Amino acid sequence: MQRVLVIGANGQIGSELVDALADRDGIDSVIAADITPPPKPRRVQFETLDVLDAPMLADVVRRHEIEEVYQLAAILSAAGEASPLRAWTLNTSGLLNILELAREGRIRRVFWPSSIAAFGPHSTPVDTPQLTVMDPRTMYGISKLAGERLCEYYFARFGVDVRSLRYPGVVSYKTTPGGGTTDYAIAIFHAARQHTVYRCFLKPDTRLPMIYMPDAVRATLELMQADSTKLQQRSSYNLAGVSFTPAELASAITRHVPDFSVVYEPDSRQAIADTWPRSIDDSEARRDWGWRVRWALDDLVVDMLRNIPLASDREPRLERVLTQ
Ligand code: NAD
């Protein structure tokens, strides 16, 4: 039986992608892998695997007859600045190990995510086009840009069917985020539900491209099912969800939690955010494989609040709104 392998499966995106793949293809068709065992038992088979260990990776691929790999293991932007060399090594060598397996014909298709962090201060900041100056300032962004070049190289030179998306900041409620600059857009909901003041590490007017998890997962599945001959980008596709600032997000939350408040205490993550785009032009994704975003800001806010547990039952009005 041909199966798919998701590496980095315990992470924010991996844990939801595994469930989506299992829902679509059945639990026997998905193998989840991560460097540490899962925090709670999974529906699918799990392998403890270090993506940097090439022989171990090849063994997992052989034993499970893996056809398709989703390589999500990475160190993200803010965490990467604490350990730049580790971030470079994991983010580039992990991808290379997978691309080599594909070059040798041991797997048929690869998904690897890039990020809006691959852009930099001289990239066109609004409606950032697919092709523009890319001068990332973080080790995370540098590793993502290098990874994009590797993907295009392995496709052009060896015919490897590798597909990639430049994810915006992903907003979700099922797991904690992995140390990125857009994590505030998740933490703010937990503060709102716990009736605590949220201390935001970005300035109120910092506009960044974001996407709600159901859209991010659907984009991934749709790209991987697209007709290979239609895909004109083999580096990584721009992908747009919804762009907003911390102040706009706080205001949307306040419509449902009137006593909610935010104080702004920018830290080192502000300097990272200042080099990233404010919005993304994803017309090539829409043209080549029919991408359409579904989740707008207000719907995202209601869904996040509905799914994050309430700290107490002293807010019946909010509960009424969210259960309507
Ligand atoms: P995450 O940090 O939540 O999860 C990464 C997972 O990789 C973790 O479970 C970790 O244990 C695992 N891992 C670390 N080292 C490993 C190794 N050597 N071998 C195997 N597994 C290892 O990350 P995420 O937010 O789920 O992101 C997934 C991918 O999407 C990454 O490539 C990231 O760069 C990209 N991305 C994420 C976002 C976002 O907002 N979450 C935005 C843009 C791009």
Coordinates of C-alpha atoms in Angstrom, one line a residue, residues 88-294:
W88 CA 20.0 26.7 9.1
T89 CA 21.0 23.0 9.5
L90 CA 17.5 21.6 10.2
N91 CA 15.7 23.8 7.7
T92 CA 18.0 23.1 4.7
S93 CA 19.6 19.7 5.4
G94 CA 16.2 18.2 6.4
L95 CA 14.8 19.3 3.0
L96 CA 17.9 18.0 1.2
N97 CA 17.5 14.6 2.7
I98 CA 14.0 14.4 1.3
L99 CA 14.9 15.8 -2.1
E100 CA 17.7 13.2 -2.4
L101 CA 15.3 10.4 -1.7
A102 CA 13.1 11.7 -4.5
R103 CA 16.0 12.1 -6.8
E104 CA 16.9 8.5 -6.2
G105 CA 13.3 7.5 -7.1
R106 CA 12.4 6.2 -3.6
I107 CA 9.5 8.7 -3.2
R108 CA 7.3 10.2 -5.9
R109 CA 6.2 13.6 -4.6
V110 CA 7.4 16.1 -1.9
F111 CA 5.7 19.0 -0.1
W112 CA 7.8 21.5 1.7
P113 CA 6.6 24.8 3.1
S114 CA 8.4 28.1 2.6
S115 CA 7.2 31.2 4.4
I116 CA 6.6 35.0 4.0
A117 CA 9.8 35.2 6.0
A118 CA 11.7 34.5 2.8
F119 CA 10.9 38.1 1.8
G120 CA 12.9 41.1 3.2
P121 CA 12.9 44.8 3.7
H122 CA 13.5 45.5 -0.1
S123 CA 10.7 43.2 -1.2
T124 CA 7.6 45.0 -2.5
P125 CA 5.7 45.3 0.8
V126 CA 2.1 45.6 -0.4
D127 CA 0.6 42.9 -2.6
T128 CA 4.1 41.4 -2.7
P129 CA 4.4 39.7 -6.1
Q130 CA 5.6 36.1 -6.7
L131 CA 8.8 37.4 -8.1
T132 CA 10.4 40.4 -6.3
V133 CA 13.6 41.2 -4.5
M134 CA 14.1 38.7 -1.7
D135 CA 16.6 39.8 1.0
P136 CA 15.5 38.0 4.3
R137 CA 17.2 39.2 7.4
T138 CA 16.5 36.3 9.7
M139 CA 18.3 32.9 9.6
Y140 CA 14.8 31.4 9.2
G141 CA 14.1 33.5 6.2
I142 CA 17.5 32.8 4.7
S143 CA 17.0 29.1 5.1
K144 CA 13.6 29.3 3.5
L145 CA 14.9 31.2 0.5
A146 CA 17.7 28.6 0.1
G147 CA 15.1 25.9 0.4
E148 CA 13.1 27.5 -2.4
R149 CA 16.1 27.5 -4.7
L150 CA 16.8 23.9 -3.8
C151 CA 13.2 22.9 -4.7
E152 CA 13.4 24.6 -8.1
Y153 CA 16.9 23.1 -8.7
Y154 CA 15.8 19.5 -8.0
F155 CA 12.8 20.0 -10.2
A156 CA 14.7 21.5 -13.1
R157 CA 17.8 19.3 -12.9
F158 CA 16.4 16.0 -11.8
G159 CA 12.6 16.2 -12.5
V160 CA 11.7 15.9 -8.8
D161 CA 8.0 16.6 -8.3
V162 CA 8.4 19.0 -5.4
R163 CA 5.6 21.5 -4.5
S164 CA 5.7 24.3 -2.0
L165 CA 3.7 27.2 -0.5
R166 CA 4.9 30.4 1.1
Y167 CA 2.6 30.1 4.2
P168 CA 1.6 33.3 5.9
G169 CA 1.3 33.3 9.7
V170 CA -1.0 30.4 10.5
V171 CA -3.7 31.0 13.1
S172 CA -5.2 27.9 14.8
Y173 CA -6.4 26.7 18.2
K174 CA -5.6 22.9 18.5
T175 CA -1.9 23.2 19.4
T176 CA 0.5 25.8 20.6
P177 CA 2.5 27.7 18.0
G178 CA 6.2 26.9 17.4
G179 CA 8.0 30.1 18.0
G180 CA 7.1 32.4 15.1
T181 CA 6.7 36.2 14.8
T182 CA 3.0 35.8 14.1
D183 CA 2.2 33.8 17.2
Y184 CA 0.6 36.8 18.8
A185 CA -2.4 36.2 16.7
I186 CA -3.0 32.9 18.6
A187 CA -2.0 34.0 22.1
I188 CA -4.4 37.0 21.9
F189 CA -7.4 34.6 21.7
H190 CA -6.3 32.6 24.8
A191 CA -5.9 35.9 26.8
A192 CA -9.4 37.0 25.6
R193 CA -11.0 33.7 26.7
Q194 CA -9.2 33.9 30.1
H195 CA -10.2 37.5 30.7
T196 CA -6.6 38.7 31.0
V197 CA -5.1 41.7 29.5
Y198 CA -3.0 40.7 26.5
R199 CA 0.6 42.0 26.3
C200 CA 1.3 42.1 22.6
F201 CA 4.9 41.9 21.4
L202 CA 4.1 43.8 18.2
K203 CA 3.0 47.4 17.7
P204 CA -0.7 47.9 17.1
D205 CA -0.3 48.9 13.4
T206 CA 2.0 46.0 12.3
R207 CA 0.1 44.6 9.3
L208 CA 1.1 41.0 8.4
P209 CA -0.3 38.3 6.1
M210 CA -2.1 35.5 8.0
I211 CA -4.2 32.5 7.1
Y212 CA -6.6 30.4 9.2
M213 CA -5.6 26.8 9.6
P214 CA -8.5 25.2 7.6
D215 CA -7.4 27.3 4.6
A216 CA -3.7 26.5 5.1
V217 CA -4.4 22.8 5.2
R218 CA -6.8 22.9 2.3
A219 CA -4.3 24.9 0.2
T220 CA -1.7 22.2 0.9
L221 CA -4.0 19.3 -0.1
E222 CA -5.2 21.2 -3.2
L223 CA -1.6 22.0 -4.3
M224 CA -0.5 18.3 -3.9
Q225 CA -3.5 17.1 -5.9
A226 CA -3.0 19.7 -8.7
D227 CA -2.1 18.6 -12.2
S228 CA 1.7 18.6 -12.3
T229 CA 1.8 20.1 -15.8
K230 CA -0.2 23.2 -14.7
L231 CA 2.3 24.1 -11.9
Q232 CA 4.6 26.8 -13.2
Q233 CA 6.2 27.6 -9.9
R234 CA 8.6 25.0 -8.5
S235 CA 10.3 27.3 -6.0
S236 CA 7.2 28.1 -3.8
Y237 CA 3.8 29.7 -4.5
N238 CA 2.7 32.9 -2.8
L239 CA -0.4 32.2 -0.8
A240 CA -2.7 34.9 0.7
G241 CA -5.2 34.4 3.4
V242 CA -6.2 37.6 5.4
S243 CA -4.0 40.5 6.4
F244 CA -4.6 42.4 9.6
T245 CA -2.9 44.4 12.4
P246 CA -2.9 43.6 16.1
A247 CA -5.2 46.6 16.6
E248 CA -7.7 45.3 14.0
L249 CA -7.6 41.8 15.5
A250 CA -8.1 43.2 19.0
S251 CA -11.1 45.3 17.8
A252 CA -12.7 42.3 16.1
I253 CA -12.3 40.3 19.4
T254 CA -13.7 43.1 21.4
R255 CA -17.0 43.0 19.5
H256 CA -17.5 39.6 21.2
V257 CA -15.6 40.2 24.5
P258 CA -16.3 43.8 25.3
D259 CA -14.0 44.0 28.4
F260 CA -11.0 42.7 26.5
S261 CA -7.9 44.9 26.3
V262 CA -4.4 44.8 24.9
V263 CA -1.3 46.6 25.9
Y264 CA 1.5 46.9 23.4
E265 CA 5.1 46.0 24.4
P266 CA 7.1 45.4 21.2
D267 CA 10.1 43.2 21.6
S268 CA 12.8 41.8 19.3
R269 CA 10.1 40.2 17.1
Q270 CA 9.0 43.7 16.0
A271 CA 12.2 44.1 14.0
I272 CA 11.5 40.8 12.3
A273 CA 7.9 41.8 11.4
D274 CA 9.1 45.1 10.1
T275 CA 11.0 43.3 7.3
W276 CA 8.0 41.2 6.1
P277 CA 5.3 41.9 3.6
R278 CA 2.0 43.5 4.7
S279 CA -0.1 41.6 2.1
I280 CA 0.6 39.0 -0.6
D281 CA -0.4 38.7 -4.3
D282 CA -1.3 35.1 -4.9
S283 CA -2.6 35.4 -8.4
E284 CA -0.3 32.6 -9.7
A285 CA -1.7 30.1 -7.2
R286 CA -5.2 31.1 -8.2
R287 CA -4.4 30.8 -11.9
D288 CA -2.4 27.5 -11.8
W289 CA -4.3 25.4 -9.3
G290 CA -7.5 27.3 -8.5
W291 CA -6.6 28.6 -5.0
R292 CA -9.4 30.6 -3.3
V293 CA -9.3 31.8 0.3
R294 CA -12.5 31.0 2.4

